[in-house]
């Protein structure tokens, strides 16, 4: 039975966090729309739908949905190939329907197979990207669009060259506002005299102060005044007709175009995978450790994409940057996501001219804090102390996310984790013990609970190393599954090599269904078992045990 949630139970904290997410999401929505080659308002529309519709339908308490940077390349190419934005919206409509179907067939369960160290590596990688991408904005150098997470940028440069370019484009006003904003954000919850103002989020104070400072710079004619290109740039409709033209509806004539279906399926798959990754990450960031029903999430995302397409919005997913800002701002429930959606809607309808006064430097300061929290040194230390099998997939995922992209990074981390699992499985297929006696040794091979074909090479090598005239006990008492390849290997060893090289083999604990028994054609096996068990029970001297085996 699903527990009923009171959305208004934590309204104070959820409103504060929703306000922070709104401030972060606004430039991201515009930047992603611009990079996708779509109308600017399409990014805002998908942000509104992601916050209100998906936020309401989702069972996630922390995740925030909206336009995703990971889809920009797909969207840009699709709009160009299909020839019109309204035809592209038909593909988004199809993608939404496919996601709903994926939810009903319970495809969301694949998220259970994402290793924790890979998810943490992905988060740390995103954190490093945020820091590196926002540092230029903090210094007044806005070469890449807000929301860009790619190492290789659209203008042919990369993240490192943008960082080096800071020194040629330093804007003193941006540095001052960034520094003051960071000071406010870091100290807001720590200084005792500020605790009385806890209901007011530090991010809001930083934004207001940033706007006021820049207005003072402009009014005084100071060289520190931040130019328009370094401020939020939200389109301002000048008439009702212009506002109506913002809403673009899908051209369903394109539904007969096979290419539209290919684009729709591509968006559905990529958006679903990114959503599941973000949901796993959001659940990890939830201080109350609540878990999201991923199948319901796919349905919610699908419905969100259907509605977004009908209103002229971009495809949306659950997104990590906004979810991280939500978690770090103290969100308690999904009401925070819904509030951010309503604020986006209100900002478009009522106060776009005020929002256009917000310096990107202030928003950069907010994101720098979010990025640090995702990639803080304690996380690296934690996985380092857990050993190489945890640290290597973590650091590999992190580096691949930074230098390639999110999906490739996670895929690499999962592949490395699987290799480590297989390697560990090979080692744990059996235990090997040799008891030394005066006149010869007894070799014990105890099989593990599950022995698959992957263990064939290791077991074959061990059996090949058994010397002539040995005594071998192969024990399967604790085994519930043995692959046929392994059974054939043991049978061949017992019936052929053991006979030719005078190796006495005793099989213990094998199920009758395996058709492996201690057949009478192998001499002295019954007495071997008898004397072995008696000797072990009575704890007699090793020399006596050896004499009994020679009988």
Coordinates of C-alpha atoms in Angstrom, one line a residue:
X1 CA 0.0 0.0 0.0
X2 CA 1.4 3.4 -1.0
X3 CA 1.8 5.9 1.8
X4 CA -0.1 9.1 1.3
X5 CA 2.1 12.1 1.2
X6 CA 1.1 15.5 2.5
X7 CA 2.7 17.9 0.0
X8 CA 2.3 20.9 2.3
X9 CA 3.9 19.3 5.4
X10 CA 7.3 20.9 4.7
X11 CA 6.2 23.9 2.8
X12 CA 8.8 26.3 4.4
X13 CA 11.9 24.2 3.5
X14 CA 10.4 23.1 0.2
X15 CA 9.7 26.7 -0.9
X16 CA 13.2 27.8 0.0
X17 CA 14.8 24.9 -2.0
X18 CA 12.3 25.3 -4.9
X19 CA 13.3 29.0 -5.1
X20 CA 17.0 28.0 -5.4
X21 CA 16.3 25.4 -8.0
X22 CA 14.3 28.0 -10.0
X23 CA 17.2 30.4 -10.0
X24 CA 19.5 27.6 -11.2
X25 CA 17.0 26.2 -13.7
X26 CA 16.1 29.5 -15.4
X27 CA 19.5 30.1 -17.3
X28 CA 19.9 26.3 -17.8
X29 CA 16.5 26.1 -19.6
X30 CA 17.4 29.0 -21.9
X31 CA 21.0 27.8 -22.5
X32 CA 19.9 24.3 -23.4
X33 CA 17.2 25.6 -25.8
X34 CA 19.8 27.8 -27.5
X35 CA 22.3 25.0 -27.8
X36 CA 19.6 22.7 -29.2
X37 CA 18.7 25.1 -32.0
X38 CA 15.2 25.4 -30.6
X39 CA 13.1 28.5 -29.7
X40 CA 14.2 29.9 -26.3
X41 CA 10.8 29.5 -24.8
X42 CA 10.8 25.8 -25.6
X43 CA 13.3 25.3 -22.8
X44 CA 11.2 27.3 -20.3
X45 CA 8.1 25.3 -21.3
X46 CA 9.8 21.9 -20.7
X47 CA 11.1 23.3 -17.4
X48 CA 7.6 24.2 -16.3
X49 CA 6.2 20.8 -17.3
X50 CA 9.1 19.0 -15.7
X51 CA 8.5 20.8 -12.4
X52 CA 4.7 20.8 -12.2
X53 CA 3.5 17.8 -14.1
X54 CA 6.4 15.3 -13.6
X55 CA 7.0 16.6 -10.1
X56 CA 3.4 15.8 -9.2
X57 CA 3.2 12.4 -10.9
X58 CA 6.7 11.2 -9.8
X59 CA 7.3 9.3 -6.5
X60 CA 10.8 10.9 -6.2
X61 CA 11.1 13.4 -3.4
X62 CA 14.3 15.0 -4.5
X63 CA 14.6 14.6 -8.3
X64 CA 13.8 17.6 -10.6
X65 CA 12.9 17.2 -14.3
X66 CA 13.5 19.6 -17.2
X67 CA 15.4 19.9 -20.5
X68 CA 18.7 18.0 -20.3
X69 CA 22.1 19.0 -21.7
X70 CA 22.7 15.3 -22.6
X71 CA 20.0 15.6 -25.3
X72 CA 21.2 18.8 -27.0
X73 CA 23.2 17.0 -29.7
X74 CA 20.3 14.7 -30.5
X75 CA 17.8 17.6 -30.6
X76 CA 20.0 19.8 -32.7
X77 CA 20.6 17.1 -35.3
X78 CA 17.0 16.0 -35.3
X79 CA 15.6 19.5 -35.9
X80 CA 18.0 19.9 -38.8
X81 CA 17.3 16.5 -40.3
X82 CA 13.5 16.7 -40.0
X83 CA 13.5 20.2 -41.3
X84 CA 11.1 21.9 -38.9
X85 CA 10.6 22.3 -35.2
X86 CA 6.9 21.3 -35.3
X87 CA 7.8 18.0 -36.9
X88 CA 10.4 17.4 -34.3
X89 CA 7.7 17.9 -31.6
X90 CA 5.9 14.9 -33.1
X91 CA 9.0 12.8 -32.4
X92 CA 9.0 14.1 -28.8
X93 CA 5.3 13.1 -28.6
X94 CA 6.2 9.5 -29.8
X95 CA 9.1 9.4 -27.3
X96 CA 6.7 10.2 -24.4
X97 CA 4.3 7.4 -25.4
X98 CA 7.2 4.9 -25.6
X99 CA 8.4 5.9 -22.2
X100 CA 4.9 5.3 -20.8
X101 CA 5.0 1.8 -22.4
X102 CA 8.4 1.2 -20.8
X103 CA 7.0 2.1 -17.5
X104 CA 4.1 -0.4 -17.9
X105 CA 6.6 -3.2 -18.9
X106 CA 8.6 -2.4 -15.8
X107 CA 11.8 -1.4 -17.7
X108 CA 12.6 0.9 -14.7
X109 CA 14.0 -2.1 -12.8
X110 CA 17.3 -2.0 -14.7
X111 CA 18.2 0.9 -12.4
X112 CA 18.7 -1.7 -9.7
X113 CA 21.8 -2.9 -11.5
X114 CA 23.7 0.4 -11.4
X115 CA 26.6 -0.1 -8.9
X116 CA 26.8 2.5 -6.1
X117 CA 30.4 3.4 -6.8
X118 CA 29.5 4.1 -10.5
X119 CA 26.6 6.4 -9.4
X120 CA 28.9 8.2 -7.0
X121 CA 31.5 8.5 -9.7
X122 CA 29.0 10.0 -12.0
X123 CA 27.9 12.5 -9.4
X124 CA 31.5 13.5 -8.6
X125 CA 32.2 13.8 -12.3
X126 CA 29.2 16.1 -12.8
X127 CA 30.4 18.1 -9.8
X128 CA 33.8 18.6 -11.4
X129 CA 32.2 19.6 -14.7
X130 CA 30.0 22.2 -12.9
X131 CA 33.0 23.7 -11.2
X132 CA 35.0 23.9 -14.4
X133 CA 32.1 25.2 -16.5
X134 CA 31.1 27.9 -14.0
X135 CA 34.5 29.3 -13.2
X136 CA 34.6 31.3 -16.5
X137 CA 31.1 32.7 -15.7
X138 CA 32.3 33.6 -12.3
X139 CA 35.1 35.8 -13.8
X140 CA 32.8 37.3 -16.5
X141 CA 33.8 35.1 -19.4
X142 CA 30.7 33.5 -21.0
X143 CA 32.0 31.6 -23.9
X144 CA 29.8 28.6 -23.5
X145 CA 26.1 28.3 -22.9
X146 CA 24.6 27.7 -19.4
X147 CA 24.0 24.0 -19.0
X148 CA 26.8 22.9 -21.3
X149 CA 28.3 19.7 -19.8
X150 CA 30.5 18.6 -22.8
X151 CA 34.3 18.7 -22.6
X152 CA 34.4 19.5 -26.3
X153 CA 32.4 22.7 -26.9
X154 CA 30.3 23.8 -29.9
X155 CA 32.8 26.6 -30.9
X156 CA 35.7 24.1 -31.3
X157 CA 37.3 24.8 -27.9
X158 CA 37.2 22.7 -24.8
X159 CA 36.7 23.1 -21.1
X160 CA 40.4 23.6 -20.4
X161 CA 40.8 26.2 -23.1
X162 CA 37.8 28.1 -21.6
X163 CA 39.5 28.0 -18.2
X164 CA 42.7 29.5 -19.8
X165 CA 40.6 32.1 -21.6
X166 CA 39.5 33.5 -18.3
X167 CA 42.8 35.5 -18.1
X168 CA 42.0 37.4 -21.3
X169 CA 38.4 38.2 -20.3
X170 CA 38.5 39.1 -16.6
X171 CA 35.6 41.4 -15.6
X172 CA 36.1 43.0 -12.2
X173 CA 32.4 43.5 -11.4
X174 CA 31.7 39.7 -12.0
X175 CA 34.6 38.8 -9.7
X176 CA 33.3 41.1 -6.9
X177 CA 29.7 39.8 -7.2
X178 CA 30.9 36.2 -7.3
X179 CA 33.1 36.6 -4.2
X180 CA 30.3 38.3 -2.2
X181 CA 27.8 35.6 -3.4
X182 CA 30.1 32.8 -2.4
X183 CA 30.7 34.4 1.0
X184 CA 26.9 34.6 1.6
X185 CA 26.3 31.0 0.5
X186 CA 29.0 29.5 2.5
X187 CA 28.3 31.5 5.7
X188 CA 24.5 31.7 5.6
X189 CA 23.8 28.5 7.6
X190 CA 26.9 28.7 9.8
X191 CA 27.0 32.1 11.4
X192 CA 24.8 32.2 14.6
X193 CA 23.3 35.7 14.0
X194 CA 22.1 34.5 10.5
X195 CA 20.1 31.5 11.9
X196 CA 17.1 33.8 12.6
X197 CA 16.9 34.3 8.8
X198 CA 17.0 30.6 8.1
X199 CA 13.6 30.7 6.3
X200 CA 15.2 33.0 3.7
X201 CA 17.5 31.0 1.4
X202 CA 21.1 32.3 1.1
X203 CA 20.8 31.9 -2.7
X204 CA 18.0 34.4 -2.8
X205 CA 20.0 36.9 -0.7
X206 CA 23.0 36.4 -3.0
X207 CA 20.9 37.0 -6.1
X208 CA 19.2 40.1 -4.8
X209 CA 22.5 41.6 -3.6
X210 CA 24.1 40.8 -7.0
X211 CA 21.3 42.6 -8.8
X212 CA 21.5 45.6 -6.5
X213 CA 25.3 45.9 -6.7
X214 CA 25.2 45.7 -10.5
X215 CA 22.5 48.4 -10.6
X216 CA 24.7 50.6 -8.4
X217 CA 27.7 50.0 -10.7
X218 CA 25.5 51.0 -13.7
X219 CA 24.0 54.0 -12.1
X220 CA 27.4 55.3 -11.0
X221 CA 29.0 54.7 -14.4
X222 CA 31.6 52.4 -12.8
X223 CA 33.8 50.2 -15.0
X224 CA 32.7 47.3 -12.9
X225 CA 29.2 47.4 -14.4
X226 CA 28.3 44.1 -15.9
X227 CA 27.2 44.3 -19.5
X228 CA 23.9 42.9 -20.8
X229 CA 25.5 39.8 -22.4
X230 CA 26.7 38.7 -18.9
X231 CA 23.1 38.8 -17.5
X232 CA 20.2 36.4 -17.7
X233 CA 18.5 36.8 -21.0
X234 CA 14.8 35.8 -20.9
X235 CA 12.7 36.8 -23.9
X236 CA 10.1 39.4 -23.1
X237 CA 6.9 39.3 -25.2
X238 CA 5.7 42.8 -26.0
X239 CA 2.1 41.8 -27.0
X240 CA -0.5 39.1 -26.5
X241 CA -0.1 38.0 -30.1
X242 CA 3.6 37.6 -29.6
X243 CA 3.0 35.6 -26.5
X244 CA 0.6 33.3 -28.4
X245 CA 3.2 32.7 -31.1
X246 CA 5.4 31.1 -28.4
X247 CA 3.2 28.0 -28.3
X248 CA 4.1 25.7 -31.2
X249 CA 2.1 22.5 -31.6
X250 CA 3.3 19.3 -33.2
X251 CA 2.8 18.7 -36.9
X252 CA 1.3 15.2 -36.8
X253 CA 1.6 14.8 -40.5
X254 CA 5.2 13.8 -39.7
X255 CA 4.0 10.7 -38.0
X256 CA 4.1 8.9 -41.3
X257 CA 7.8 9.7 -41.7
X258 CA 10.0 6.7 -40.6
X259 CA 12.7 9.2 -39.5
X260 CA 10.4 10.8 -37.0
X261 CA 9.9 7.4 -35.4
X262 CA 13.7 6.8 -35.3
X263 CA 14.2 10.1 -33.6
X264 CA 11.3 9.4 -31.2
X265 CA 12.8 6.0 -30.2
X266 CA 16.3 7.5 -29.8
X267 CA 15.0 10.2 -27.5
X268 CA 12.9 7.7 -25.5
X269 CA 15.9 5.4 -24.9
X270 CA 18.4 8.1 -24.1
X271 CA 16.0 10.1 -21.9
X272 CA 14.9 7.0 -20.0
X273 CA 18.5 5.9 -19.3
X274 CA 19.4 9.5 -18.1
X275 CA 16.3 9.6 -16.0
X276 CA 17.0 6.3 -14.3
X277 CA 20.6 7.4 -13.6
X278 CA 19.5 10.7 -12.2
X279 CA 16.8 9.0 -10.0
X280 CA 19.4 6.6 -8.6
X281 CA 21.7 9.6 -7.9
X282 CA 18.8 11.6 -6.3
X283 CA 17.9 8.7 -4.0
X284 CA 21.5 8.6 -2.9
X285 CA 21.4 12.3 -2.1
X286 CA 18.1 12.0 -0.1
X287 CA 19.0 12.3 3.6
X288 CA 15.9 10.4 4.5
X289 CA 17.0 7.5 2.2
X290 CA 13.6 7.1 0.5
X291 CA 13.4 5.1 -2.7
X292 CA 11.7 6.0 -6.0
X293 CA 9.5 3.6 -8.0
X294 CA 11.4 3.8 -11.2
X295 CA 8.5 2.3 -13.3
X296 CA 6.2 5.1 -12.1
X297 CA 9.0 7.6 -12.9
X298 CA 9.2 6.4 -16.5
X299 CA 5.4 6.8 -16.8
X300 CA 5.6 10.3 -15.3
X301 CA 8.5 11.3 -17.6
X302 CA 6.5 9.9 -20.6
X303 CA 3.4 11.9 -19.7
X304 CA 5.6 15.0 -19.2
X305 CA 7.2 14.6 -22.7
X306 CA 3.7 14.2 -24.3
X307 CA 2.4 17.4 -22.7
X308 CA 5.7 19.2 -23.4
X309 CA 5.5 18.3 -27.1
X310 CA 1.9 19.5 -27.3
X311 CA 2.9 22.9 -25.9
X312 CA 6.1 23.3 -27.9
X313 CA 8.6 22.3 -25.3
X314 CA 11.9 20.4 -25.5
X315 CA 12.1 16.7 -24.4
X316 CA 12.8 16.4 -20.7
X317 CA 14.4 14.0 -18.3
X318 CA 15.3 13.9 -14.6
X319 CA 18.4 16.1 -14.4
X320 CA 21.3 15.8 -12.0
X321 CA 22.3 19.5 -11.7
X322 CA 18.9 20.7 -10.6
X323 CA 18.3 17.6 -8.4
X324 CA 21.7 18.3 -6.7
X325 CA 20.8 21.9 -6.1
X326 CA 17.4 20.7 -4.7
X327 CA 19.0 18.2 -2.3
X328 CA 21.7 20.6 -1.1
X329 CA 19.1 23.3 -0.5
X330 CA 17.2 21.1 2.0
X331 CA 14.2 19.9 0.0
X332 CA 12.0 17.5 1.9
X333 CA 9.4 16.5 -0.7
X334 CA 8.5 16.8 -4.4
X335 CA 6.6 20.0 -3.6
X336 CA 10.0 21.7 -4.1
X337 CA 10.2 20.6 -7.7
X338 CA 6.6 21.7 -8.3
X339 CA 7.3 25.1 -6.7
X340 CA 10.3 25.6 -9.1
X341 CA 7.9 24.8 -12.0
X342 CA 5.3 27.4 -10.9
X343 CA 8.0 30.0 -10.4
X344 CA 9.3 29.4 -13.9
X345 CA 5.8 29.9 -15.2
X346 CA 5.2 33.1 -13.2
X347 CA 8.6 34.5 -14.2
X348 CA 7.7 34.2 -17.9
X349 CA 4.2 35.7 -17.4
X350 CA 4.9 38.5 -14.9
X351 CA 8.5 39.5 -14.2
X352 CA 10.8 38.6 -17.1
X353 CA 12.4 42.1 -17.1
X354 CA 13.4 41.8 -13.5
X355 CA 15.0 38.4 -14.0
X356 CA 17.0 39.8 -16.9
X357 CA 18.9 41.9 -14.3
X358 CA 20.4 38.8 -12.6
X359 CA 24.2 38.5 -13.2
X360 CA 25.4 35.1 -14.4
X361 CA 28.2 35.5 -11.9
X362 CA 25.8 35.1 -9.0
X363 CA 24.3 32.0 -10.5
X364 CA 27.8 30.7 -11.1
X365 CA 28.5 31.1 -7.4
X366 CA 25.4 29.0 -6.5
X367 CA 26.4 26.3 -8.9
X368 CA 30.1 26.3 -7.7
X369 CA 28.8 25.4 -4.2
X370 CA 26.6 22.7 -5.7
X371 CA 29.5 21.3 -7.7
X372 CA 31.8 21.2 -4.6
X373 CA 29.2 19.3 -2.6
X374 CA 29.0 16.7 -5.4
X375 CA 32.8 16.3 -5.7
X376 CA 34.0 17.0 -2.2
X377 CA 37.4 15.3 -1.2
X378 CA 35.7 13.1 1.4
X379 CA 34.0 11.2 -1.4
X380 CA 37.4 10.4 -3.0
X381 CA 38.8 9.3 0.4
X382 CA 35.8 7.1 1.1
X383 CA 36.2 5.0 -2.0
X384 CA 40.0 5.0 -1.8
X385 CA 39.8 3.4 1.6
X386 CA 37.4 0.7 0.3
X387 CA 40.1 -0.7 -2.0
X388 CA 40.8 -0.9 -5.7
X389 CA 37.6 -2.9 -6.6
X390 CA 35.5 0.1 -5.4
X391 CA 37.9 2.9 -6.3
X392 CA 38.8 2.0 -9.9
X393 CA 35.2 1.9 -11.2
X394 CA 34.5 5.1 -9.3
X395 CA 37.5 7.1 -10.7
X396 CA 37.0 5.6 -14.2
X397 CA 33.4 6.7 -14.3
X398 CA 34.3 10.2 -13.0
X399 CA 37.0 10.7 -15.7
X400 CA 34.9 9.4 -18.5
X401 CA 31.9 11.6 -17.5
X402 CA 34.2 14.6 -17.5
X403 CA 36.0 13.9 -20.8
X404 CA 33.4 12.0 -22.7
X405 CA 29.8 12.2 -21.5
X406 CA 27.5 10.9 -18.8
X407 CA 26.2 7.8 -20.6
X408 CA 29.7 6.7 -21.8
X409 CA 31.1 7.3 -18.3
X410 CA 28.5 5.2 -16.6
X411 CA 28.8 2.4 -19.3
X412 CA 32.6 2.3 -18.7
X413 CA 32.1 2.2 -14.9
X414 CA 29.6 -0.7 -15.2
X415 CA 31.9 -2.6 -17.6
X416 CA 34.8 -2.3 -15.2
X417 CA 32.6 -3.3 -12.3
X418 CA 31.4 -6.4 -14.2
X419 CA 35.1 -7.3 -15.0
X420 CA 35.9 -7.1 -11.3
X421 CA 32.9 -9.2 -10.4
X422 CA 33.9 -11.9 -12.9
X423 CA 37.5 -11.8 -11.7
X424 CA 36.3 -12.2 -8.1
X425 CA 33.9 -14.9 -9.2
X426 CA 36.8 -16.9 -10.8
X427 CA 38.7 -16.7 -7.5
X428 CA 35.7 -17.7 -5.4
X429 CA 34.6 -20.7 -7.5
X430 CA 36.3 -23.1 -5.1
X431 CA 38.7 -23.3 -2.2
X432 CA 41.9 -25.3 -2.4
X433 CA 43.6 -26.9 0.5
X434 CA 46.4 -29.4 0.6
X435 CA 47.1 -31.6 3.7
X436 CA 50.7 -32.8 3.8
X437 CA 51.5 -36.3 5.0
X438 CA 54.7 -38.3 5.3
X439 CA 53.9 -40.6 2.4
X440 CA 51.8 -38.2 0.2
X441 CA 49.4 -35.3 0.2
X442 CA 45.6 -35.2 0.2
X443 CA 44.2 -32.3 -1.9
X444 CA 40.8 -30.8 -1.0
X445 CA 38.8 -28.9 -3.5
X446 CA 35.6 -27.4 -2.0
X447 CA 33.3 -25.9 -4.6
X448 CA 31.4 -22.7 -4.0
X449 CA 27.6 -22.2 -3.9
X450 CA 27.4 -21.5 -7.6
X451 CA 30.0 -22.7 -10.2
X452 CA 29.4 -21.4 -13.7
X453 CA 31.1 -21.8 -17.0
X454 CA 33.1 -18.7 -16.2
X455 CA 35.0 -20.8 -13.6
X456 CA 35.9 -23.5 -16.1
X457 CA 39.4 -22.2 -16.8
X458 CA 40.4 -21.8 -13.2
X459 CA 39.1 -25.3 -12.2
X460 CA 40.7 -26.9 -15.3
X461 CA 44.0 -25.4 -14.4
X462 CA 43.8 -26.6 -10.9
X463 CA 42.9 -30.2 -11.9
X464 CA 45.8 -30.2 -14.5
X465 CA 48.2 -29.3 -11.7
X466 CA 47.3 -32.3 -9.6
X467 CA 50.4 -34.6 -9.5
X468 CA 50.4 -38.3 -10.2
X469 CA 49.6 -40.8 -7.4
X470 CA 47.7 -38.1 -5.5
X471 CA 44.5 -38.3 -3.5
X472 CA 41.8 -35.7 -4.3
X473 CA 38.6 -34.9 -2.5
X474 CA 36.1 -32.7 -4.5
X475 CA 33.4 -31.5 -2.2
X476 CA 30.1 -30.1 -3.5
X477 CA 28.1 -30.1 -0.2
X478 CA 27.5 -26.4 -0.3
X479 CA 26.9 -26.1 -4.0
X480 CA 23.4 -25.4 -5.4
X481 CA 24.3 -25.0 -9.0
X482 CA 27.1 -26.4 -11.2
X483 CA 27.3 -25.7 -14.9
X484 CA 27.4 -28.7 -17.2
X485 CA 30.8 -27.6 -18.5
X486 CA 32.2 -28.0 -15.0
X487 CA 30.5 -31.4 -14.5
X488 CA 32.0 -32.7 -17.8
X489 CA 35.4 -31.4 -16.7
X490 CA 35.2 -33.3 -13.4
X491 CA 33.9 -36.4 -15.0
X492 CA 36.7 -36.5 -17.6
X493 CA 39.3 -35.9 -14.8
X494 CA 37.8 -38.7 -12.7
X495 CA 37.3 -41.3 -15.4
X496 CA 40.2 -40.7 -17.6
X497 CA 43.2 -38.8 -16.2
X498 CA 42.8 -40.1 -12.7
X499 CA 42.8 -43.7 -13.9
X500 CA 45.8 -43.2 -16.2
X501 CA 47.9 -41.4 -13.5
X502 CA 46.8 -43.3 -10.4
X503 CA 45.0 -40.4 -8.9
X504 CA 42.4 -41.4 -6.3
X505 CA 39.4 -39.2 -6.6
X506 CA 36.6 -38.9 -4.1
X507 CA 33.4 -36.9 -4.9
X508 CA 31.3 -35.7 -2.0
X509 CA 28.0 -33.9 -1.9
X510 CA 27.2 -34.1 -5.6
X511 CA 23.5 -34.4 -6.4
X512 CA 22.3 -37.6 -8.0
X513 CA 21.0 -35.6 -11.0
X514 CA 24.6 -34.9 -11.9
X515 CA 25.3 -38.6 -12.5
X516 CA 28.7 -38.3 -10.9
X517 CA 29.3 -41.2 -8.5
X518 CA 32.1 -43.1 -7.0
X519 CA 31.8 -46.0 -9.5
X520 CA 33.3 -49.4 -8.5
X521 CA 35.6 -49.5 -11.5
X522 CA 37.9 -47.0 -9.6
X523 CA 39.6 -49.2 -7.0
X524 CA 39.4 -48.6 -3.3
X525 CA 37.1 -45.5 -3.4
X526 CA 34.7 -46.8 -0.9
X527 CA 37.4 -47.6 1.6
X528 CA 39.0 -44.2 0.8
X529 CA 35.8 -42.4 1.9
X530 CA 35.3 -44.7 4.9
X531 CA 38.8 -44.2 6.3
X532 CA 38.9 -40.6 5.5
X533 CA 35.7 -39.8 7.5
X534 CA 36.7 -42.0 10.4
X535 CA 40.1 -40.4 10.6
X536 CA 38.6 -36.9 10.6
X537 CA 36.1 -37.7 13.3
X538 CA 38.5 -39.3 15.7
X539 CA 41.3 -36.7 15.0
X540 CA 44.0 -39.4 14.8
X541 CA 47.5 -38.6 13.8
X542 CA 48.1 -37.7 10.2
X543 CA 50.4 -40.7 9.7
X544 CA 47.6 -43.0 10.7
X545 CA 45.2 -41.3 8.3
X546 CA 47.7 -41.7 5.5
X547 CA 48.2 -45.5 6.2
X548 CA 44.4 -46.0 6.1
X549 CA 44.2 -44.3 2.7
X550 CA 46.9 -46.7 1.4
X551 CA 44.8 -49.8 2.2

